[in-house]
Amino acid sequence: SFLLTVQNLTLLIISLYISKSHLLLNISSALMALSIFFFSLFLFLFSNSPADAESFIGVNYGLLADNLPSPSDAAKLLQSTSIQKVRLYGADPTIIKSLAGTGVGIVIGVANGDLPSLASDLNVASQWIRTNVLPFYPASDIILINVGNEVSHKTFSYVLEKTRKLISSHLMQILLSNDLNLVSQLLPAMQNVQKALEAVSLGGKIKVSTVHAMTVLGQSDPPSAGSFAPVYQAGLKGILQFLSETGSPFVINPYPFFAYLGDQRPETLSFCLFQPNPGRVDSNTGIKYMNMFDAQVDAVHSALKSMGFENVEVVVAETGWPTSGDSNVVGPSVENAQTYNGNLIAHLRSMVGTPLRPGKPIDTYIFALFDENLKPGPSFERYFGLFKPDLTMAYDIGLTKTSSSGSQTSQSPPLGKSATSVGWCVPKEDSTEEQLQASLDWVCGQGIDCGPITPGGVCFEPNNVMSHTAYAMNLYFQKSPENPTDCDFSQTARITSNNPSYSNCVYPRAGWSGDESLGGAMNKYVTSDKAIETSGSECSSSFLSLPLFMIIFFFVLPVSHHMNFL
């Protein structure tokens, strides 16, 4: 849009110059054009700032614990990270107030038990808004109200699957009936909350939705065949129509962790953790999925499309991996949690999106900010926290602002003690984009500083998977360059003696002093859409100065000449 604005302004300036007979009108129009130009430039620059680049990363803030830090301390912790949004399961006034002025977007929730009263009485919904929203908004940036949480509850499906042989079919029908009765309250409750917001002029400013478990899907494999469970489709149609009309998102809780519990093969673990793996091909579309997260989210996209609502946005309300659990449960560990959440964040930051929604990151709320030692259920339910109660990290996934932001110069990672000058690690020419993306996600989840290849970083341009993966692969390899297998990446990488560095983007190498000339390998990753930075910056400068030069030449000089005759 910025380039179009410049082109349109240039044409306007030329046309104004041609019609010199109306000089004074031309002067006024030129000044207007100049104002629009600088305003467009301002929007262009700030819309691509790193501060906006990670607005899609959120976290869940649960309260089922007796050892949590104060809300004010938690708010300070959030401000020290790149987390831009926080989801509450209720509407705790102390927490909402503590987040005032922080710029952190807040999602609040209506308890399932309140659905019947909200659904039946608009006055109840109005009172809820007066109590939980108006005293805090807009100082506290409330962006979404979730009316109910997993009403189509995974607990029912868990009971159905695990106790099918232990309970009678009559009891299962009772469970299903209770579940569907609550589902039937969702839409009228959401509608009344929406009306209550509109009554106080907040309709559209604060969205209204509800959170679903993945069990709302009747089919999710392959992703292109994703569809909602028939028992829920009738109720969901009205909800989806509401979301479409109000521009609100469909909110879902995908957990690759639970998928792994049902299929504990090693290749499934790699698929769930964003690690290098053979991938899984969708038999309908031929698309190869390299991780479970994308597959689950795209199954939801397909389900929405099957109901005629493919334009409804998908938001991930919960996803995460536990650090601990019972000894008989395979999967929970600090290493797996760090790998999953670290790779997930790297995947989101890459801006690659999903195969069915490429180029658009999914708003994702990681579960959870803290461990919750009073949470019921299996023991692993109490160990999803990214931070400990003393505010220290449970493990590092690059969320602190110092580790996640793109620096002005790319830095070398700590190199191996016995490192030798062996070269740089870069992708092989025949590597597929799916393989490169999988390697990129994995590397950036291993504690490597991928800040320089995130928006605003010195190695972000050219913005393509090949370039970003080349930088990340080399960073990982340089930790122990004496080990050639660290430049393998499932046989998609090789070691080169040609330096791929360019401009301020430095590809470090063990033993390299920085005085070697830049090699030819760089041309493979710095493509024509973004010329080598040294010349590209000059081109950009000339491009921006051209409209200004034309304005000065065509208008300032004629105006000065005209003023001499006044």
Coordinates of C-alpha atoms in Angstrom, one line a residue:
S1 CA 0.0 0.0 0.0
F2 CA 2.9 2.3 0.7
L3 CA 4.4 1.8 -2.8
L4 CA 1.0 2.4 -4.4
T5 CA 0.7 5.6 -2.4
V6 CA 4.0 6.8 -3.7
Q7 CA 3.1 6.0 -7.3
N8 CA -0.3 7.7 -7.0
L9 CA 1.3 10.8 -5.6
T10 CA 3.9 10.9 -8.3
L11 CA 1.2 10.8 -11.0
L12 CA -0.7 13.5 -9.1
I13 CA 2.4 15.8 -9.0
I14 CA 3.0 15.3 -12.7
S15 CA -0.6 16.1 -13.6
L16 CA -0.6 19.2 -11.4
Y17 CA 2.6 20.4 -13.1
I18 CA 1.0 20.0 -16.6
S19 CA -1.9 22.2 -15.6
K20 CA 0.1 25.3 -14.6
S21 CA -2.6 27.7 -15.4
H22 CA -4.1 27.1 -12.0
L23 CA -0.9 27.6 -10.0
L24 CA -2.4 28.5 -6.7
L25 CA -4.7 25.5 -6.8
N26 CA -1.6 23.4 -7.7
I27 CA 0.2 24.7 -4.6
S28 CA -2.6 23.7 -2.3
S29 CA -2.9 20.3 -3.9
A30 CA 0.8 19.8 -3.7
L31 CA 0.9 20.6 0.0
M32 CA -1.9 18.1 0.6
A33 CA -0.1 15.5 -1.4
L34 CA 3.1 16.1 0.6
S35 CA 1.1 15.7 3.8
I36 CA -0.4 12.4 2.7
F37 CA 3.0 11.2 1.6
F38 CA 4.6 11.8 5.0
F39 CA 1.6 10.4 6.8
S40 CA 1.8 7.2 4.7
L41 CA 5.6 7.0 5.3
F42 CA 4.9 7.3 9.1
L43 CA 2.3 4.5 9.0
F44 CA 4.6 2.3 6.9
L45 CA 7.5 2.6 9.2
F46 CA 5.6 2.1 12.4
S47 CA 3.4 -0.7 11.1
N48 CA 6.6 -2.7 10.6
S49 CA 8.2 -2.0 13.9
P50 CA 9.4 -4.9 16.1
A51 CA 7.0 -3.8 18.9
D52 CA 4.0 -4.9 16.8
A53 CA 5.8 -8.0 15.5
E54 CA 4.9 -10.3 18.4
S55 CA 1.4 -9.1 19.2
F56 CA 0.3 -12.7 18.4
I57 CA 2.0 -14.2 21.5
G58 CA -0.1 -14.5 24.6
V59 CA -0.2 -16.5 27.8
N60 CA -2.9 -18.0 30.1
Y61 CA -2.9 -16.7 33.7
G62 CA -4.6 -19.4 35.9
L63 CA -5.2 -19.0 39.6
L64 CA -5.6 -22.5 40.9
A65 CA -2.6 -22.3 43.3
D66 CA -1.8 -21.1 46.8
N67 CA 1.8 -19.9 46.0
L68 CA 1.3 -17.4 43.2
P69 CA 3.1 -14.0 43.2
S70 CA 1.0 -10.8 43.6
P71 CA -0.9 -9.5 40.5
S72 CA 1.4 -6.4 40.5
D73 CA 4.5 -8.6 40.4
A74 CA 3.0 -10.8 37.7
A75 CA 2.2 -7.6 35.6
K76 CA 5.8 -6.5 35.9
L77 CA 7.0 -9.9 34.8
L78 CA 4.7 -9.7 31.7
Q79 CA 6.2 -6.3 30.8
S80 CA 9.7 -7.8 30.9
T81 CA 8.7 -10.3 28.2
S82 CA 7.6 -10.1 24.6
I83 CA 4.2 -11.5 25.7
Q84 CA 1.6 -9.0 24.4
K85 CA -1.7 -10.6 25.6
V86 CA -2.9 -12.4 28.7
R87 CA -6.0 -14.6 29.1
L88 CA -7.8 -14.9 32.3
Y89 CA -10.4 -17.6 33.0
G90 CA -12.5 -15.2 35.0
A91 CA -12.5 -11.4 35.5
D92 CA -10.4 -10.9 38.6
P93 CA -10.5 -7.2 39.3
T94 CA -7.1 -7.0 41.0
I95 CA -5.4 -8.6 38.0
I96 CA -7.3 -6.5 35.5
K97 CA -6.4 -3.3 37.4
S98 CA -2.8 -4.3 37.8
L99 CA -2.5 -4.6 34.0
A100 CA -3.8 -1.0 33.4
G101 CA -1.4 1.1 31.3
T102 CA 0.8 -1.8 30.5
G103 CA -0.3 -2.2 26.9
V104 CA -1.0 -5.9 27.4
G105 CA -4.2 -7.0 25.8
I106 CA -6.6 -8.8 28.3
V107 CA -9.0 -11.6 27.6
I108 CA -11.5 -12.2 30.4
G109 CA -14.0 -15.0 30.8
V110 CA -17.5 -15.8 31.9
A111 CA -17.8 -18.9 34.1
N112 CA -19.8 -21.9 32.6
G113 CA -22.1 -21.7 35.6
D114 CA -23.2 -18.2 34.7
L115 CA -24.4 -19.2 31.2
P116 CA -28.0 -20.0 32.1
S117 CA -28.6 -16.6 33.8
L118 CA -26.8 -14.7 31.1
A119 CA -28.7 -16.5 28.4
S120 CA -32.1 -15.8 29.9
D121 CA -31.8 -12.2 31.0
L122 CA -30.2 -9.3 29.3
N123 CA -30.1 -7.4 32.6
V124 CA -27.8 -10.0 34.0
A125 CA -25.4 -9.5 31.1
S126 CA -25.6 -5.7 31.4
Q127 CA -24.7 -6.0 35.1
W128 CA -21.8 -8.3 34.3
I129 CA -20.4 -5.7 31.9
R130 CA -20.9 -2.9 34.5
T131 CA -19.1 -4.9 37.1
N132 CA -16.3 -6.5 35.1
V133 CA -15.5 -4.2 32.2
L134 CA -16.6 -0.6 32.7
P135 CA -14.6 0.1 35.9
F136 CA -11.3 -0.8 34.1
Y137 CA -11.7 -0.2 30.4
P138 CA -9.9 1.5 28.5
A139 CA -7.0 1.8 31.0
S140 CA -6.9 -1.9 31.1
D141 CA -7.0 -3.1 27.5
I142 CA -9.8 -5.7 27.5
I143 CA -9.9 -7.1 24.0
L144 CA -12.1 -10.2 24.2
I145 CA -14.7 -11.8 26.5
N146 CA -14.9 -15.6 26.3
V147 CA -18.4 -16.7 27.3
G148 CA -17.9 -20.1 28.7
N149 CA -14.8 -22.4 28.5
E150 CA -14.8 -25.7 26.7
V151 CA -18.5 -26.2 27.2
S152 CA -18.2 -28.9 24.6
H153 CA -15.9 -30.4 27.1
K154 CA -13.0 -32.7 26.6
T155 CA -13.8 -34.3 29.9
F156 CA -16.9 -35.8 28.4
S157 CA -14.9 -37.3 25.5
Y158 CA -12.3 -38.5 28.0
V159 CA -15.0 -40.2 30.0
L160 CA -16.6 -41.6 26.8
E161 CA -13.4 -43.1 25.6
K162 CA -11.9 -44.3 28.8
T163 CA -15.0 -45.7 30.5
R164 CA -17.0 -46.9 27.6
K165 CA -16.9 -50.5 28.8
L166 CA -17.5 -49.5 32.5
I167 CA -20.7 -47.5 32.3
S168 CA -24.1 -48.2 30.8
S169 CA -25.3 -46.7 27.5
H170 CA -28.1 -45.0 29.5
L171 CA -25.6 -43.2 31.7
M172 CA -23.6 -42.1 28.6
Q173 CA -26.8 -40.6 27.2
I174 CA -27.4 -38.6 30.4
L175 CA -23.8 -37.3 30.2
L176 CA -24.4 -36.3 26.6
S177 CA -27.7 -34.7 27.4
N178 CA -26.2 -32.5 30.2
D179 CA -23.4 -31.5 27.9
L180 CA -25.7 -30.5 25.0
N181 CA -28.1 -28.6 27.4
L182 CA -25.2 -26.3 28.4
V183 CA -24.1 -25.9 24.8
S184 CA -27.6 -24.7 23.9
Q185 CA -27.1 -21.8 26.4
L186 CA -24.0 -20.6 24.6
L187 CA -25.4 -18.6 21.8
P188 CA -28.1 -16.6 23.7
A189 CA -25.5 -15.9 26.4
M190 CA -23.0 -14.6 23.8
Q191 CA -25.8 -12.5 22.2
N192 CA -26.8 -10.9 25.4
V193 CA -23.2 -10.0 26.3
Q194 CA -22.8 -8.5 22.9
K195 CA -26.0 -6.4 23.3
A196 CA -24.7 -5.3 26.7
L197 CA -21.4 -4.1 25.2
E198 CA -23.3 -2.3 22.4
A199 CA -25.5 -0.5 24.9
V200 CA -22.3 1.1 26.4
S201 CA -20.8 1.8 23.0
L202 CA -18.2 -1.0 23.3
G203 CA -19.6 -3.2 20.6
G204 CA -16.8 -4.0 18.1
K205 CA -14.1 -2.6 20.5
I206 CA -14.3 -5.7 22.7
K207 CA -15.1 -9.0 20.9
V208 CA -17.2 -11.8 22.2
S209 CA -16.6 -15.5 21.7
T210 CA -16.4 -18.9 23.5
V211 CA -13.6 -21.4 23.9
H212 CA -13.8 -24.9 22.4
A213 CA -11.8 -28.1 23.1
M214 CA -10.5 -30.0 20.1
T215 CA -13.1 -32.6 20.8
V216 CA -15.6 -30.3 19.1
L217 CA -14.2 -31.8 15.9
G218 CA -15.6 -35.1 14.8
Q219 CA -12.7 -35.6 12.3
S220 CA -9.3 -34.0 12.2
D221 CA -7.2 -36.3 10.1
P222 CA -6.3 -35.5 7.4
P223 CA -6.5 -31.8 8.2
S224 CA -8.3 -31.0 4.9
A225 CA -11.2 -33.3 6.0
G226 CA -11.6 -31.6 9.4
S227 CA -15.2 -31.3 10.4
F228 CA -17.3 -30.7 13.5
A229 CA -18.9 -33.5 15.4
P230 CA -22.4 -34.0 14.1
V231 CA -23.9 -33.8 17.6
Y232 CA -22.6 -30.2 17.9
Q233 CA -23.1 -28.9 14.3
A234 CA -26.7 -27.6 14.8
G235 CA -25.7 -25.5 17.8
L236 CA -22.4 -24.4 16.2
K237 CA -24.1 -23.0 13.1
G238 CA -25.7 -20.1 15.1
I239 CA -22.5 -19.5 17.0
L240 CA -20.5 -19.3 13.8
Q241 CA -23.0 -16.9 12.2
F242 CA -22.7 -14.7 15.3
L243 CA -18.9 -14.8 15.1
S244 CA -19.0 -13.9 11.4
E245 CA -21.4 -11.0 11.9
T246 CA -19.4 -9.5 14.8
G247 CA -15.9 -10.1 13.4
S248 CA -15.1 -12.3 16.4
P249 CA -12.7 -15.3 16.4
F250 CA -13.4 -19.0 16.7
V251 CA -11.3 -19.9 19.8
I252 CA -9.9 -23.4 20.2
N253 CA -7.5 -25.4 22.4
P254 CA -5.1 -27.6 20.4
Y255 CA -2.7 -29.7 22.4
P256 CA -0.2 -31.8 20.5
F257 CA 0.8 -33.1 23.9
F258 CA -2.5 -34.9 24.2
A259 CA -2.1 -36.2 20.6
Y260 CA 1.2 -37.7 21.6
L261 CA -0.4 -39.4 24.6
G262 CA -2.5 -41.3 22.2
D263 CA 0.3 -42.2 19.9
Q264 CA 3.7 -42.5 21.6
R265 CA 5.9 -43.5 18.7
P266 CA 9.2 -41.6 18.5
E267 CA 8.3 -40.1 15.1
T268 CA 5.0 -38.8 16.6
L269 CA 7.0 -37.0 19.4
S270 CA 9.2 -35.3 16.8
F271 CA 6.1 -34.3 14.8
C272 CA 4.5 -32.8 18.0
L273 CA 7.7 -31.0 19.1
F274 CA 8.4 -29.3 15.8
Q275 CA 11.6 -31.4 15.5
P276 CA 12.9 -32.6 12.2
N277 CA 10.7 -35.5 11.0
P278 CA 9.6 -37.1 7.7
G279 CA 6.3 -35.1 7.8
R280 CA 2.8 -36.3 7.2
V281 CA 1.1 -35.9 3.8
D282 CA -2.6 -34.9 3.6
S283 CA -4.0 -37.6 1.3
N284 CA -6.6 -35.1 -0.1
T285 CA -4.4 -32.1 -0.9
G286 CA -0.9 -33.5 -1.1
I287 CA 0.3 -31.0 1.5
K288 CA 3.0 -32.3 3.7
Y289 CA 2.6 -31.2 7.4
M290 CA 5.8 -30.9 9.4
N291 CA 4.2 -30.5 12.8
M292 CA 1.1 -31.4 14.8
F293 CA 0.2 -27.8 15.7
D294 CA -0.3 -26.8 12.1
A295 CA -2.2 -30.0 11.4
Q296 CA -4.6 -29.4 14.3
V297 CA -5.2 -25.7 13.5
D298 CA -5.8 -26.4 9.8
A299 CA -8.3 -29.2 10.7
V300 CA -10.2 -26.4 12.5
H301 CA -9.9 -24.2 9.4
S302 CA -11.3 -27.0 7.3
A303 CA -14.2 -27.6 9.7
L304 CA -15.1 -23.9 9.5
K305 CA -15.0 -24.0 5.7
S306 CA -17.2 -27.1 5.7
M307 CA -19.9 -25.0 7.6
G308 CA -19.5 -22.1 5.2
F309 CA -17.5 -19.9 7.6
E310 CA -13.9 -20.1 6.3
N311 CA -13.4 -16.3 6.8
V312 CA -13.8 -16.6 10.6
E313 CA -10.4 -16.1 12.3
V314 CA -9.0 -18.9 14.4
V315 CA -7.4 -18.0 17.8
V316 CA -5.5 -20.6 19.9
A317 CA -6.7 -20.0 23.5
E318 CA -4.5 -22.8 25.0
T319 CA -1.6 -24.9 24.0
G320 CA 1.5 -26.1 25.9
W321 CA 3.5 -28.9 27.3
P322 CA 3.9 -30.1 31.0
T323 CA 7.3 -30.3 32.6
S324 CA 6.4 -33.1 35.0
G325 CA 3.8 -35.8 35.7
D326 CA 3.2 -39.2 37.0
S327 CA 6.0 -41.8 36.3
N328 CA 3.6 -43.9 34.2
V329 CA 2.8 -40.9 31.8
V330 CA 5.3 -40.6 29.0
G331 CA 6.0 -37.2 27.6
P332 CA 6.1 -34.6 30.4
S333 CA 9.6 -33.2 31.0
V334 CA 11.4 -29.9 31.1
E335 CA 13.3 -30.8 27.9
N336 CA 10.1 -31.6 26.0
A337 CA 8.3 -28.5 27.4
Q338 CA 11.2 -26.2 26.4
T339 CA 11.4 -27.8 23.0
Y340 CA 7.7 -27.6 22.2
N341 CA 7.1 -24.0 23.5
G342 CA 10.4 -22.7 22.2
N343 CA 9.8 -24.2 18.7
L344 CA 6.2 -23.0 18.8
I345 CA 7.3 -19.4 19.4
A346 CA 9.9 -19.7 16.7
H347 CA 7.3 -21.0 14.4
L348 CA 5.0 -18.1 15.2
R349 CA 7.8 -15.5 14.8
S350 CA 8.7 -16.9 11.4
M351 CA 5.3 -15.5 10.2
V352 CA 4.9 -18.6 7.9
G353 CA 1.4 -19.3 9.1
T354 CA -0.1 -22.7 8.4
P355 CA -0.3 -24.5 5.0
L356 CA -4.0 -23.5 4.7
R357 CA -3.4 -20.0 6.0
P358 CA 0.1 -19.1 4.8
G359 CA 1.8 -15.9 5.8
K360 CA -0.4 -15.1 8.8
P361 CA 0.6 -16.0 12.3
I362 CA -2.1 -17.4 14.6
D363 CA -2.9 -15.5 17.8
T364 CA -1.7 -18.1 20.4
Y365 CA -2.0 -18.1 24.1
I366 CA 0.5 -20.5 25.8
F367 CA -0.6 -22.5 28.8
A368 CA 0.4 -21.3 31.3
L369 CA 2.1 -18.4 33.0
F370 CA 2.7 -20.3 36.3
D371 CA 2.3 -23.8 37.6
E372 CA -1.0 -24.4 39.4
N373 CA -0.5 -26.7 42.4
L374 CA -4.2 -26.9 43.3
K375 CA -5.4 -27.9 39.8
P376 CA -7.4 -31.1 39.8
G377 CA -6.9 -34.0 37.4
P378 CA -3.7 -35.9 36.4
S379 CA -0.6 -34.6 38.1
F380 CA 0.8 -33.2 34.8
E381 CA -2.1 -30.7 34.8
R382 CA -0.2 -28.9 37.6
Y383 CA 3.1 -28.4 35.7
F384 CA 2.5 -26.3 32.6
G385 CA 4.1 -23.1 34.0
L386 CA 6.6 -21.0 32.0
F387 CA 7.6 -19.3 35.2
K388 CA 8.0 -20.3 38.8
P389 CA 6.2 -18.6 41.7
D390 CA 9.4 -16.7 42.5
L391 CA 9.2 -15.2 39.0
T392 CA 12.2 -17.0 37.7
M393 CA 11.9 -18.9 34.4
A394 CA 11.1 -22.6 34.5
Y395 CA 13.1 -22.8 31.3
D396 CA 14.3 -20.3 28.7
I397 CA 12.3 -20.1 25.4
G398 CA 13.4 -16.6 24.4
L399 CA 10.5 -14.6 25.8
T400 CA 12.5 -12.0 27.7
K401 CA 12.7 -8.8 25.7
T402 CA 16.5 -8.9 25.7
S403 CA 16.6 -12.3 24.1
S404 CA 13.7 -12.0 21.7
S405 CA 14.2 -8.6 20.1
G406 CA 16.2 -8.2 17.0
S407 CA 19.5 -6.4 17.7
Q408 CA 21.2 -3.9 15.5
T409 CA 24.1 -6.3 14.7
S410 CA 24.0 -10.0 14.6
Q411 CA 26.2 -11.6 17.2
S412 CA 28.2 -14.8 17.4
P413 CA 27.0 -17.5 19.7
P414 CA 29.3 -19.1 22.3
L415 CA 31.6 -21.2 20.3
G416 CA 32.9 -24.7 21.2
K417 CA 36.1 -24.8 23.2
S418 CA 37.9 -26.8 20.5
A419 CA 36.3 -25.0 17.6
T420 CA 38.3 -24.8 14.4
S421 CA 37.8 -22.6 11.3
V422 CA 35.9 -25.1 9.3
G423 CA 33.4 -22.9 7.5
W424 CA 29.7 -22.0 7.6
C425 CA 26.6 -24.3 7.7
V426 CA 24.0 -23.5 5.0
P427 CA 21.0 -25.3 3.5
K428 CA 21.4 -27.6 0.5
E429 CA 20.0 -26.2 -2.7
D430 CA 17.5 -29.1 -3.2
S431 CA 16.0 -28.7 0.3
T432 CA 12.2 -28.2 0.3
E433 CA 10.5 -25.3 2.0
E434 CA 8.8 -27.7 4.4
Q435 CA 12.2 -29.2 5.4
L436 CA 13.7 -25.8 5.9
Q437 CA 10.8 -24.5 8.0
A438 CA 11.0 -27.6 10.2
S439 CA 14.7 -27.0 10.8
L440 CA 14.2 -23.3 11.4
D441 CA 11.5 -24.0 14.0
W442 CA 13.7 -26.6 15.7
V443 CA 16.9 -24.6 15.8
C444 CA 15.2 -21.5 17.2
G445 CA 13.7 -23.6 20.0
Q446 CA 17.1 -24.8 21.2
G447 CA 18.1 -21.6 23.0
I448 CA 19.7 -20.1 19.9
D449 CA 19.3 -16.3 19.6
C450 CA 17.1 -16.0 16.5
G451 CA 16.3 -12.3 17.2
P452 CA 18.3 -11.1 14.1
I453 CA 15.9 -13.0 11.8
T454 CA 12.7 -11.7 13.4
P455 CA 11.0 -8.6 12.1
G456 CA 13.2 -5.6 12.8
G457 CA 16.4 -7.7 13.1
V458 CA 19.4 -7.1 10.8
C459 CA 19.1 -10.4 9.1
F460 CA 15.3 -10.4 8.7
E461 CA 15.6 -9.3 5.1
P462 CA 15.3 -11.0 2.7
N463 CA 12.2 -12.3 4.4
N464 CA 12.1 -15.9 3.1
V465 CA 12.5 -19.3 4.7
M466 CA 15.8 -20.2 2.9
S467 CA 17.6 -17.1 4.2
H468 CA 16.3 -17.3 7.7
T469 CA 17.1 -21.0 7.9
A470 CA 20.6 -20.5 6.6
Y471 CA 21.3 -18.0 9.4
A472 CA 19.8 -20.3 12.1
M473 CA 21.5 -23.4 10.9
N474 CA 24.9 -21.7 11.0
L475 CA 24.3 -20.3 14.5
Y476 CA 23.5 -23.8 15.7
F477 CA 26.5 -25.3 14.0
Q478 CA 28.9 -22.8 15.3
K479 CA 28.3 -24.0 18.9
S480 CA 30.3 -27.1 18.1
P481 CA 31.8 -26.7 14.6
E482 CA 34.2 -29.6 15.3
N483 CA 31.2 -31.9 15.0
P484 CA 30.1 -32.0 11.3
T485 CA 26.9 -33.9 12.2
D486 CA 25.6 -30.6 13.7
C487 CA 25.4 -29.4 10.1
D488 CA 23.3 -32.3 8.9
F489 CA 19.6 -31.4 9.7
S490 CA 18.3 -34.6 8.2
Q491 CA 20.6 -34.3 5.3
T492 CA 19.3 -30.9 4.2
A493 CA 22.5 -28.8 5.1
R494 CA 26.1 -28.6 4.1
I495 CA 29.3 -26.9 5.2
T496 CA 30.7 -24.2 2.8
S497 CA 33.9 -22.2 2.7
N498 CA 32.1 -19.2 1.1
N499 CA 31.0 -16.6 3.7
P500 CA 27.3 -16.0 3.4
S501 CA 27.4 -12.7 5.5
Y502 CA 26.1 -9.5 4.0
S503 CA 26.1 -5.9 5.2
N504 CA 25.4 -5.8 9.0
C505 CA 24.2 -9.4 8.9
V506 CA 27.2 -11.4 10.0
Y507 CA 27.2 -15.2 9.8
P508 CA 29.7 -16.1 12.6
R509 CA 32.3 -18.7 12.2
A510 CA 34.6 -20.2 14.8
G511 CA 38.1 -18.7 14.4
W512 CA 37.0 -16.0 11.9
S513 CA 38.3 -12.6 12.7
G514 CA 35.9 -10.8 10.5
D515 CA 38.5 -9.6 7.9
E516 CA 37.8 -12.2 5.3
S517 CA 36.0 -11.0 2.1
L518 CA 32.4 -12.0 1.7
G519 CA 32.0 -15.1 -0.4
G520 CA 29.6 -16.0 -3.2
A521 CA 27.3 -18.1 -1.1
M522 CA 25.6 -14.9 0.1
N523 CA 24.0 -14.5 -3.3
K524 CA 22.0 -17.6 -2.7
Y525 CA 20.1 -16.1 0.2
V526 CA 20.1 -12.4 -0.6
T527 CA 17.7 -12.5 -3.5
S528 CA 16.8 -9.9 -6.1
D529 CA 13.7 -8.7 -4.1
K530 CA 16.1 -7.3 -1.6
A531 CA 19.5 -6.5 -3.1
I532 CA 22.6 -6.6 -1.0
E533 CA 22.1 -4.2 1.8
T534 CA 25.0 -1.9 0.9
S535 CA 23.4 -1.1 -2.5
G536 CA 19.9 -1.6 -1.4
S537 CA 20.0 1.2 1.1
E538 CA 21.3 3.6 -1.5
C539 CA 18.4 2.5 -3.8
S540 CA 15.9 3.1 -1.0
S541 CA 17.3 6.5 -0.3
S542 CA 17.2 7.5 -3.9
F543 CA 13.6 6.2 -4.2
L544 CA 12.4 8.1 -1.3
S545 CA 14.1 11.3 -2.4
L546 CA 12.6 11.2 -5.9
P547 CA 9.1 12.4 -5.0
L548 CA 10.5 15.1 -2.7
F549 CA 12.8 16.3 -5.5
M550 CA 9.9 16.4 -7.9
I551 CA 7.8 18.4 -5.4
I552 CA 10.6 20.9 -4.9
F553 CA 11.4 21.2 -8.6
F554 CA 7.8 21.5 -9.8
F555 CA 6.3 23.6 -7.0
V556 CA 8.7 25.3 -4.6
L557 CA 10.7 26.9 -7.4
P558 CA 7.7 28.1 -9.3
V559 CA 6.1 29.4 -6.1
S560 CA 9.2 31.4 -5.3
H561 CA 9.2 32.8 -8.8
H562 CA 5.5 33.7 -8.5
M563 CA 6.0 35.4 -5.1
N564 CA 8.5 37.8 -6.7
F565 CA 5.7 39.3 -8.8
L566 CA 3.2 39.7 -5.9

